[in-house]
PDB file of C-alpha atoms in Angstrom:
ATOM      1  CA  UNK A   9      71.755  55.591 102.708  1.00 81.00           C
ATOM      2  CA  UNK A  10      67.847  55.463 103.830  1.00 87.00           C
ATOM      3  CA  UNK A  11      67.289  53.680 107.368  1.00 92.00           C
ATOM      4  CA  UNK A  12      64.331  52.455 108.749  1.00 97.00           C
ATOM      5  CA  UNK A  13      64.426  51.545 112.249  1.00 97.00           C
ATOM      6  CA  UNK A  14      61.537  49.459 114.083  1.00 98.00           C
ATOM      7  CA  UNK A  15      60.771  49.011 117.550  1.00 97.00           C
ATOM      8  CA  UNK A  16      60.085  47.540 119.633  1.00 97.00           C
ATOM      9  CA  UNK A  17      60.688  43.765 117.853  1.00 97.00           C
ATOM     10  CA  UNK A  18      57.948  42.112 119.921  1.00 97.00           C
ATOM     11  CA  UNK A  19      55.518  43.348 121.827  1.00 98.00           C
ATOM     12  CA  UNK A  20      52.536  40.962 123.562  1.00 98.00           C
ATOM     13  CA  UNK A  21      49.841  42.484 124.385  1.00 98.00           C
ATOM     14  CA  UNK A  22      46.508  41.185 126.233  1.00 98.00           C
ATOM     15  CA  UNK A  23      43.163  41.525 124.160  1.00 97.00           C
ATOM     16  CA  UNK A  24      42.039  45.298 125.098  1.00 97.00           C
ATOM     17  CA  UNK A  25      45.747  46.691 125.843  1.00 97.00           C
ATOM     18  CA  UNK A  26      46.091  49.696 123.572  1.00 98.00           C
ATOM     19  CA  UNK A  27      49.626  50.401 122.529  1.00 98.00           C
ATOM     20  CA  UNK A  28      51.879  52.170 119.875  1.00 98.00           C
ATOM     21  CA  UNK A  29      54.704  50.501 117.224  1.00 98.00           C
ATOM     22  CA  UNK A  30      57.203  52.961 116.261  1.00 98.00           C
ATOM     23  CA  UNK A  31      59.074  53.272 113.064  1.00 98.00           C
ATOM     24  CA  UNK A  32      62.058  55.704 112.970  1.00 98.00           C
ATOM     25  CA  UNK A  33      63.395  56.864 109.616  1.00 97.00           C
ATOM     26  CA  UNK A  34      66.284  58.481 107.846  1.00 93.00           C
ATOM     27  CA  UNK A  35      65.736  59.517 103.807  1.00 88.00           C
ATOM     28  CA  UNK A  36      67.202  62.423 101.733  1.00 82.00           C
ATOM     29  CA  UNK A  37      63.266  63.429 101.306  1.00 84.00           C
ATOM     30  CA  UNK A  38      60.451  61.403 102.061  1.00 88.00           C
ATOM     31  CA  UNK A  39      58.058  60.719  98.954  1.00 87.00           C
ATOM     32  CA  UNK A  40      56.125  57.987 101.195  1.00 91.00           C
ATOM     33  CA  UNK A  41      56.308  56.410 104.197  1.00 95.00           C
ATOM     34  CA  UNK A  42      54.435  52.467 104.204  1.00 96.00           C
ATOM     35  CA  UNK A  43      52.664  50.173 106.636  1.00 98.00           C
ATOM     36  CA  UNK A  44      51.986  47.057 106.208  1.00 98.00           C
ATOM     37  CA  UNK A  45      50.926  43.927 108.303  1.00 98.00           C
ATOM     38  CA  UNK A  46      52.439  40.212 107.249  1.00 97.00           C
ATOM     39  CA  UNK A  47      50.837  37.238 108.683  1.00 96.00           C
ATOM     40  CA  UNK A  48      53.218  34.069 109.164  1.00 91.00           C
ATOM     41  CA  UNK A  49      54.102  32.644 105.586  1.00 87.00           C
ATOM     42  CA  UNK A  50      52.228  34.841 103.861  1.00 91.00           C
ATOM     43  CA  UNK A  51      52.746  38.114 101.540  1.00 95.00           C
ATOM     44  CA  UNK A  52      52.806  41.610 103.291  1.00 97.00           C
ATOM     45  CA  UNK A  53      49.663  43.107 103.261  1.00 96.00           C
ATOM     46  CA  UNK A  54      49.253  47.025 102.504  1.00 95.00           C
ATOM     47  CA  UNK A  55      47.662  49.055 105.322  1.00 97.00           C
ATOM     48  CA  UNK A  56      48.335  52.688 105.010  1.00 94.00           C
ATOM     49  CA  UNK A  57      50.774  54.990 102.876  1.00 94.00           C
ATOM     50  CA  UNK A  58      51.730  58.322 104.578  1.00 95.00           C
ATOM     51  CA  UNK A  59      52.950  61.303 102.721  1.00 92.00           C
ATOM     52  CA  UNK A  60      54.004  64.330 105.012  1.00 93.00           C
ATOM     53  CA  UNK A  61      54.521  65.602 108.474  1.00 94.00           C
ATOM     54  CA  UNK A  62      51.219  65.671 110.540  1.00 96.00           C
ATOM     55  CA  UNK A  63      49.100  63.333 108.310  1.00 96.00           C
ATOM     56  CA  UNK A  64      47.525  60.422 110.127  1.00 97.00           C
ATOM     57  CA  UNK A  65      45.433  57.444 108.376  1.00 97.00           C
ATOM     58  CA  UNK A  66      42.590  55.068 109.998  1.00 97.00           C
ATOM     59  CA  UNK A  67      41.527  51.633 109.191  1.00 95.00           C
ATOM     60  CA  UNK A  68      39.165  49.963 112.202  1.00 95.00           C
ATOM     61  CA  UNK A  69      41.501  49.746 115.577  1.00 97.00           C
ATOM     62  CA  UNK A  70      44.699  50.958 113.448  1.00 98.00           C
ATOM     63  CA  UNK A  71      45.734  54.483 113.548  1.00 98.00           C
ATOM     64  CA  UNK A  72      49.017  55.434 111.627  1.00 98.00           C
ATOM     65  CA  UNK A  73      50.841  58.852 112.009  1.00 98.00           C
ATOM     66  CA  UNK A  74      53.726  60.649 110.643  1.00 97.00           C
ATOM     67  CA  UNK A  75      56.224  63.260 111.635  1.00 96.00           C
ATOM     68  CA  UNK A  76      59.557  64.200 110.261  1.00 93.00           C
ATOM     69  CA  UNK A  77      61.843  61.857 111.958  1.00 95.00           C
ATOM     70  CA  UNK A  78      58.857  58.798 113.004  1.00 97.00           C
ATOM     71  CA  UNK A  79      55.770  57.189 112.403  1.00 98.00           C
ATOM     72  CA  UNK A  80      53.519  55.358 115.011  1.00 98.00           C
ATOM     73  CA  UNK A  81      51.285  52.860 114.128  1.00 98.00           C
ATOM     74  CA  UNK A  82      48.561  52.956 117.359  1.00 98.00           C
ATOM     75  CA  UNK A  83      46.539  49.860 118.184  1.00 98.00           C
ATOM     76  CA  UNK A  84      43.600  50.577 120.195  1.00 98.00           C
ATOM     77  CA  UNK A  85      41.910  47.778 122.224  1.00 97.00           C
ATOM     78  CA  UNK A  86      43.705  45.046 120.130  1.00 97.00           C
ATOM     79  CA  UNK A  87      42.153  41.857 119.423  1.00 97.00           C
ATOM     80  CA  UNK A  88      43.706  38.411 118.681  1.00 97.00           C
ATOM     81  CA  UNK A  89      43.467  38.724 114.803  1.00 97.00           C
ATOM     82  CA  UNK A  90      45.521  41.983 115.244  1.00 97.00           C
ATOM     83  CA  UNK A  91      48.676  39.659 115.844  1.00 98.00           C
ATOM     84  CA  UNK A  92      50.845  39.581 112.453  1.00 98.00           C
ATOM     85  CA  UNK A  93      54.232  41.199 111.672  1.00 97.00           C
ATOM     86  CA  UNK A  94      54.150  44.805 111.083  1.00 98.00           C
ATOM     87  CA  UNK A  95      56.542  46.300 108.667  1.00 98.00           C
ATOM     88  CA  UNK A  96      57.181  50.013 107.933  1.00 98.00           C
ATOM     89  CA  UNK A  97      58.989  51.069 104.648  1.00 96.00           C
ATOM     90  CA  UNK A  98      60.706  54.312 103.052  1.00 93.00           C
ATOM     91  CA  UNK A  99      60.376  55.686  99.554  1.00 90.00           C
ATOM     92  CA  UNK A 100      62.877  58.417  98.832  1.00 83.00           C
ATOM     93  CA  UNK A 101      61.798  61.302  97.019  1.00 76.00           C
ATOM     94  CA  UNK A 102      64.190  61.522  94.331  1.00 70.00           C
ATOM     95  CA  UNK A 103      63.284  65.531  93.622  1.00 65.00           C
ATOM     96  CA  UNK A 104      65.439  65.889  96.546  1.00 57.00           C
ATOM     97  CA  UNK A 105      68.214  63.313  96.512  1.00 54.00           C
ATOM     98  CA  UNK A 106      68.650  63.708  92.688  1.00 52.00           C
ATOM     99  CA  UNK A 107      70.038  59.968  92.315  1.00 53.00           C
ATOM    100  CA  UNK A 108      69.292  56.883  93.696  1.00 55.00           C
ATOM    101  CA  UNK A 109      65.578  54.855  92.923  1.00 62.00           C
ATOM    102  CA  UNK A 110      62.002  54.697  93.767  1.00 70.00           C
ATOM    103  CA  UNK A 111      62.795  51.584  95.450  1.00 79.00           C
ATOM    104  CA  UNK A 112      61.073  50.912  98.919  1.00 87.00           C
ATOM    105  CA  UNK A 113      63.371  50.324 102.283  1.00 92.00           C
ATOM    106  CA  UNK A 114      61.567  48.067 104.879  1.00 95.00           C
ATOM    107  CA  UNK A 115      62.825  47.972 108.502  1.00 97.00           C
ATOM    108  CA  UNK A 116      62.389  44.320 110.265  1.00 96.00           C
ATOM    109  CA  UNK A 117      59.631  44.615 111.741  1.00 97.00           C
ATOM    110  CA  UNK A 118      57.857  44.400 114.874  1.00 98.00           C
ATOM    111  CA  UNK A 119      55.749  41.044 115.654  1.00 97.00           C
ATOM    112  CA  UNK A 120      52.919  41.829 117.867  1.00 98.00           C
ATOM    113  CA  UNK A 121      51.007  39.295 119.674  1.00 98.00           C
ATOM    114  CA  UNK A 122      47.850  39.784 121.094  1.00 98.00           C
ATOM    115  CA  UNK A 123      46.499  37.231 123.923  1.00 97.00           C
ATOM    116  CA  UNK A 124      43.170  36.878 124.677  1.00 95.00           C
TER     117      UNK A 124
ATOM    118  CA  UNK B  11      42.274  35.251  90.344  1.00 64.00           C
ATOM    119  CA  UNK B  12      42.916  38.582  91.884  1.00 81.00           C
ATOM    120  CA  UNK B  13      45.585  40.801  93.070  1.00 94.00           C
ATOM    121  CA  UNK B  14      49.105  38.523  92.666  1.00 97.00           C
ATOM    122  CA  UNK B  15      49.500  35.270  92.724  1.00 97.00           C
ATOM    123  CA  UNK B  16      52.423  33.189  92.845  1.00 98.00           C
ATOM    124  CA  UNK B  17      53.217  29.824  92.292  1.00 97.00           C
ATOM    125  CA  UNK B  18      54.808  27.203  93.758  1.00 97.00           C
ATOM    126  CA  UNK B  19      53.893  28.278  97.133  1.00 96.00           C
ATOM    127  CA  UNK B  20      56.914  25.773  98.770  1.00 97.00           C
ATOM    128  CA  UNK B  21      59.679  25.013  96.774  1.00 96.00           C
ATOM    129  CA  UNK B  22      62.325  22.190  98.087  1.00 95.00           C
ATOM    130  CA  UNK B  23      65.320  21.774  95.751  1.00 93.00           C
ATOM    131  CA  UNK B  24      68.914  20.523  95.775  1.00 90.00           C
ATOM    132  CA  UNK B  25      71.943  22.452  95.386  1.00 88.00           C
ATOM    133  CA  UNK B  26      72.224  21.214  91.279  1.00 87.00           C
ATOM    134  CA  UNK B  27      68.437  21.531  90.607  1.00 88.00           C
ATOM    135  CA  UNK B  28      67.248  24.200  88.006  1.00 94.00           C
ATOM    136  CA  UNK B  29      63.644  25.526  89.142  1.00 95.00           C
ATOM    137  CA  UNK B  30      61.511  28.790  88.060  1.00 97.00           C
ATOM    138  CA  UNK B  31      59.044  30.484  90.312  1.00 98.00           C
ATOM    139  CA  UNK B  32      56.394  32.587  88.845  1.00 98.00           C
ATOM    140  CA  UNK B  33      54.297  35.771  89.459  1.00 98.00           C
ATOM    141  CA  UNK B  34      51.116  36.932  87.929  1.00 97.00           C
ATOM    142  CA  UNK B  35      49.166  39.743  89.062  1.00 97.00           C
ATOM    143  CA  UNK B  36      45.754  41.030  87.876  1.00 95.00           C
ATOM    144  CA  UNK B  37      45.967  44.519  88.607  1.00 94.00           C
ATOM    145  CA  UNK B  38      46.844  46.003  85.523  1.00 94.00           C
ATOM    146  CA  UNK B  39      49.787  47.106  86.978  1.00 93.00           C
ATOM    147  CA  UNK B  40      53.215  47.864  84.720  1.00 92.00           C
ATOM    148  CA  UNK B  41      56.243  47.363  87.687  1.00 92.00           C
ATOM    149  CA  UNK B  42      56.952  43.955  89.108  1.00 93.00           C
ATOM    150  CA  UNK B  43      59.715  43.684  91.492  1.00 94.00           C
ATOM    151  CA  UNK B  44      61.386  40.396  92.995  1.00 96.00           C
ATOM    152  CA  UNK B  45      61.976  40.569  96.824  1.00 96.00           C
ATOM    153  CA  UNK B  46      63.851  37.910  99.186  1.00 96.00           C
ATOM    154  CA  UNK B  47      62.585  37.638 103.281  1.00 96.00           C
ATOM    155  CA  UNK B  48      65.247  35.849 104.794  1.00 94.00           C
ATOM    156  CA  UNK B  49      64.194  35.416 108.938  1.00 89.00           C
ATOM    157  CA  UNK B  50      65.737  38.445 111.130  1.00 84.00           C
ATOM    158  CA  UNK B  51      66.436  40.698 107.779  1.00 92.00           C
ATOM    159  CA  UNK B  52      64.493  43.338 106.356  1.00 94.00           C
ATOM    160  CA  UNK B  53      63.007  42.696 102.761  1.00 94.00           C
ATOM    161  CA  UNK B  54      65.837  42.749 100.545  1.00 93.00           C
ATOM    162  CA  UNK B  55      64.764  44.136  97.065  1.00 92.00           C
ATOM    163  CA  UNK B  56      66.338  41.747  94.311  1.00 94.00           C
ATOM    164  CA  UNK B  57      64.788  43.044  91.076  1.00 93.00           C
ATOM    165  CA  UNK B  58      62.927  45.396  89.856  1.00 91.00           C
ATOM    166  CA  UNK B  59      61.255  45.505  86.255  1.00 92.00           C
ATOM    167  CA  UNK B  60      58.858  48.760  84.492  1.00 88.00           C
ATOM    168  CA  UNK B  61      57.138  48.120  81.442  1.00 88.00           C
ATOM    169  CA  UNK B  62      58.792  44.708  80.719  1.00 88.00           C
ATOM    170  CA  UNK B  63      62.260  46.212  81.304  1.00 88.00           C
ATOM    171  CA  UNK B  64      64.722  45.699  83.830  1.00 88.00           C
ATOM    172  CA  UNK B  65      65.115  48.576  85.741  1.00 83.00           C
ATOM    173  CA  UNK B  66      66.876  47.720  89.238  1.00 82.00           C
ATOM    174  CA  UNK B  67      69.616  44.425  89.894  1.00 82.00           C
ATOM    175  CA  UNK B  68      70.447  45.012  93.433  1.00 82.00           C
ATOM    176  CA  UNK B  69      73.554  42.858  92.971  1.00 87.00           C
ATOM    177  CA  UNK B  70      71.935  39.424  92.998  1.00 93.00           C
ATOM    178  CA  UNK B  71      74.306  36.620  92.129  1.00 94.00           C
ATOM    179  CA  UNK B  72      74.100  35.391  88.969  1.00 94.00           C
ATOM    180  CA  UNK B  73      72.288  32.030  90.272  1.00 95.00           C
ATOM    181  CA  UNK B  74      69.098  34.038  90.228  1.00 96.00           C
ATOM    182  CA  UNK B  75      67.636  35.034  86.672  1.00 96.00           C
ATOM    183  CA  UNK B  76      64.752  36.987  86.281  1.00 96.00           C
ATOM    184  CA  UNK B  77      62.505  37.336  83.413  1.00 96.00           C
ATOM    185  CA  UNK B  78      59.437  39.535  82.255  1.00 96.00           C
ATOM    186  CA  UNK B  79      57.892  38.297  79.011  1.00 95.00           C
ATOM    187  CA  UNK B  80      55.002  40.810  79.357  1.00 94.00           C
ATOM    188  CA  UNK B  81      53.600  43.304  82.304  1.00 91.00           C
ATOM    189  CA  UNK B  82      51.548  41.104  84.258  1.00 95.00           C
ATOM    190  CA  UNK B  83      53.861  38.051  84.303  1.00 97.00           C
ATOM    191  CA  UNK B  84      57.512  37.785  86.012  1.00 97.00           C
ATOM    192  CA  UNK B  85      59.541  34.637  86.344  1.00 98.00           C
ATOM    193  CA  UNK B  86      62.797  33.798  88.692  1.00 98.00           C
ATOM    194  CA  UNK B  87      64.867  31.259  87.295  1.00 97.00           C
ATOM    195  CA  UNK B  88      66.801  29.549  89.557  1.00 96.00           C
ATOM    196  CA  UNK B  89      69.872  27.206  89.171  1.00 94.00           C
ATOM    197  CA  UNK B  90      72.664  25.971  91.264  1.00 93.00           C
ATOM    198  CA  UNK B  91      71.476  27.798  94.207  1.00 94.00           C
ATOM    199  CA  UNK B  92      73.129  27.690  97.813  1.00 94.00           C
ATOM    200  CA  UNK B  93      71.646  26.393 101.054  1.00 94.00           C
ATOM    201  CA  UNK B  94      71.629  30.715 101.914  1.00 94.00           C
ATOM    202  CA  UNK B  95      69.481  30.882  99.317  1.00 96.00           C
ATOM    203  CA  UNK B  96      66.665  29.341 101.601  1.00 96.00           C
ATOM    204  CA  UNK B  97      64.275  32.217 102.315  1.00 96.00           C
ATOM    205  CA  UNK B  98      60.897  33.478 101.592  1.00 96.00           C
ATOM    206  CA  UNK B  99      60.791  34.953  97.938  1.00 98.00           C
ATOM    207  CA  UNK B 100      57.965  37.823  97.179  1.00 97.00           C
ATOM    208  CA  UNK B 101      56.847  39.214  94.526  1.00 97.00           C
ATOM    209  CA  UNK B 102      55.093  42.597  94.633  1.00 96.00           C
ATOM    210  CA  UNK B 103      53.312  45.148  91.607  1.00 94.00           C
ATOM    211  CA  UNK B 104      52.457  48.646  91.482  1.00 92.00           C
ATOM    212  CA  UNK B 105      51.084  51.177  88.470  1.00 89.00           C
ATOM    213  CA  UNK B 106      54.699  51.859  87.623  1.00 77.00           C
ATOM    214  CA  UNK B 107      58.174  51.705  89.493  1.00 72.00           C
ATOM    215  CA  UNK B 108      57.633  55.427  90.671  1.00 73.00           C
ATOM    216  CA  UNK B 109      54.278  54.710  92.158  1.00 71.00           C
ATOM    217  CA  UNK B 110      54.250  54.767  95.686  1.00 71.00           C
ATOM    218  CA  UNK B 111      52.130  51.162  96.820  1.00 89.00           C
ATOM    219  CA  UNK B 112      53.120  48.124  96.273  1.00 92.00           C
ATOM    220  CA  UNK B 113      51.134  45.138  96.542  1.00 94.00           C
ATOM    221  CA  UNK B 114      52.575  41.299  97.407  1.00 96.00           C
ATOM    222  CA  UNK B 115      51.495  38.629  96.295  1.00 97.00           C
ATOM    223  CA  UNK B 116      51.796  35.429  98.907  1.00 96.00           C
ATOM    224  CA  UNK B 117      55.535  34.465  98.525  1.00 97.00           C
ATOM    225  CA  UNK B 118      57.184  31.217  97.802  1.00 97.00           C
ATOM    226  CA  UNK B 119      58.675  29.116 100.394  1.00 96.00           C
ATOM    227  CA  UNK B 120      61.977  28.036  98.869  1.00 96.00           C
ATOM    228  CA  UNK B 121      64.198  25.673 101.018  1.00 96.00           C
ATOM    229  CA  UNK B 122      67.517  24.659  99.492  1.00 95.00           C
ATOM    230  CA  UNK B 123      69.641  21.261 100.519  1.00 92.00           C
TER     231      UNK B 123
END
């Protein structure tokens, strides 16, 4: 059964404090590994897909990497419009597992705060 | 209107009420899927459909009835639903159900009494 695991669950940061959110992950072969950000009652919003070990995707102060067992989404110098839910999700690879579905499995997330 | 929309946004109905929610997206996309947020959980996948056909029932209770009358419309037909039931429901699209990104649309706010 595919895991995602997301830590920590909260973090609060001050405006400027650079930090990392980490998403552990367990798949029978990773087709794609998913971040996205969710702002409070709203839809998640996609951010970055990751497809191997060693690739690593920007957007502005985001920075999302990848290795066989993790990915770390890094914040650098945060602002307050950086604070939102951030959910990571698994897609197996079903070359690999030979059964199963393309569905996605999201971990719960980790709600960062960012005070100015 | 782009990307998905969904409509009602909030949703309050009794335990004997019948209600639909509905999904539209405007990506030419061919794979709609149903998800339910419930606070503390993970997204929990409900239905999943590819080209108009089902493709995925993640053992969702009867109560819930989805429908797909064409690719860039999905409905969830709701009736006799419990106070559980109360969660955020999303809807999300992507090229095809082996694509890899799937986008949301805003979610309905669904409280039940």
């Amino acid at each position: 059964e595919d895991q995602v695991t997301q830590s920590p669950e909260a973090l609060r940061l001050q405006e400027g404090e650079s930090s990392s959110l980490n998403c552990s992950y367990t798949v029978s072969g990773l087709r794609g590994l998913f971040w996205y950000r969710q702002d409070p009652g709203k839809g998640p919003e996609f951010l970055f897909t990751l497809y191997s070990a060693g690739e690593e995707k920007e957007k502005e102060r985001l920075k999302a990497t990848l290795t066989k067992k993790e990915s770390f989404l890094h914040i650098t110098a945060p602002k307050p419009e950086d604070s939102a839910t951030y959910l990571c999700a698994v897609q197996r690879d079903l070359r690999h597992s030979g059964a199963g579905s393309y569905q996605l499995t999201f971990g719960k997330g980790t709600k960062l705060s960012v005070i100015p | 209107e782009t990307g998905v929309t969904q409509t009602p946004r909030h949703l309050v109905m009794g335990m004997t009420n019948k209600k639909s929610l509905k999904c539209e997206q405007h990506l030419g996309h061919n794979a709609m899927y149903w998800y339910k947020q419930s606070a503390k959980k993970p997204l929990e996948l409900m239905f999943v459909y590819n080209f108009k056909e089902q493709t995925e029932n993640n053992s969702v209770p009867s109560r819930f009835s989805p429908e797909c009358p064409n690719s860039s419309h999905l409905f969830l037909h709701l009736h006799t639903l419990q106070p559980e039931d109360s969660a955020l429901y999303l809807c999300a699209s992507s090229q095809d159900r082996a694509r890899r990104t799937q986008y949301f649309g805003p979610g309905t706010r669904l409280l039940v009494l």
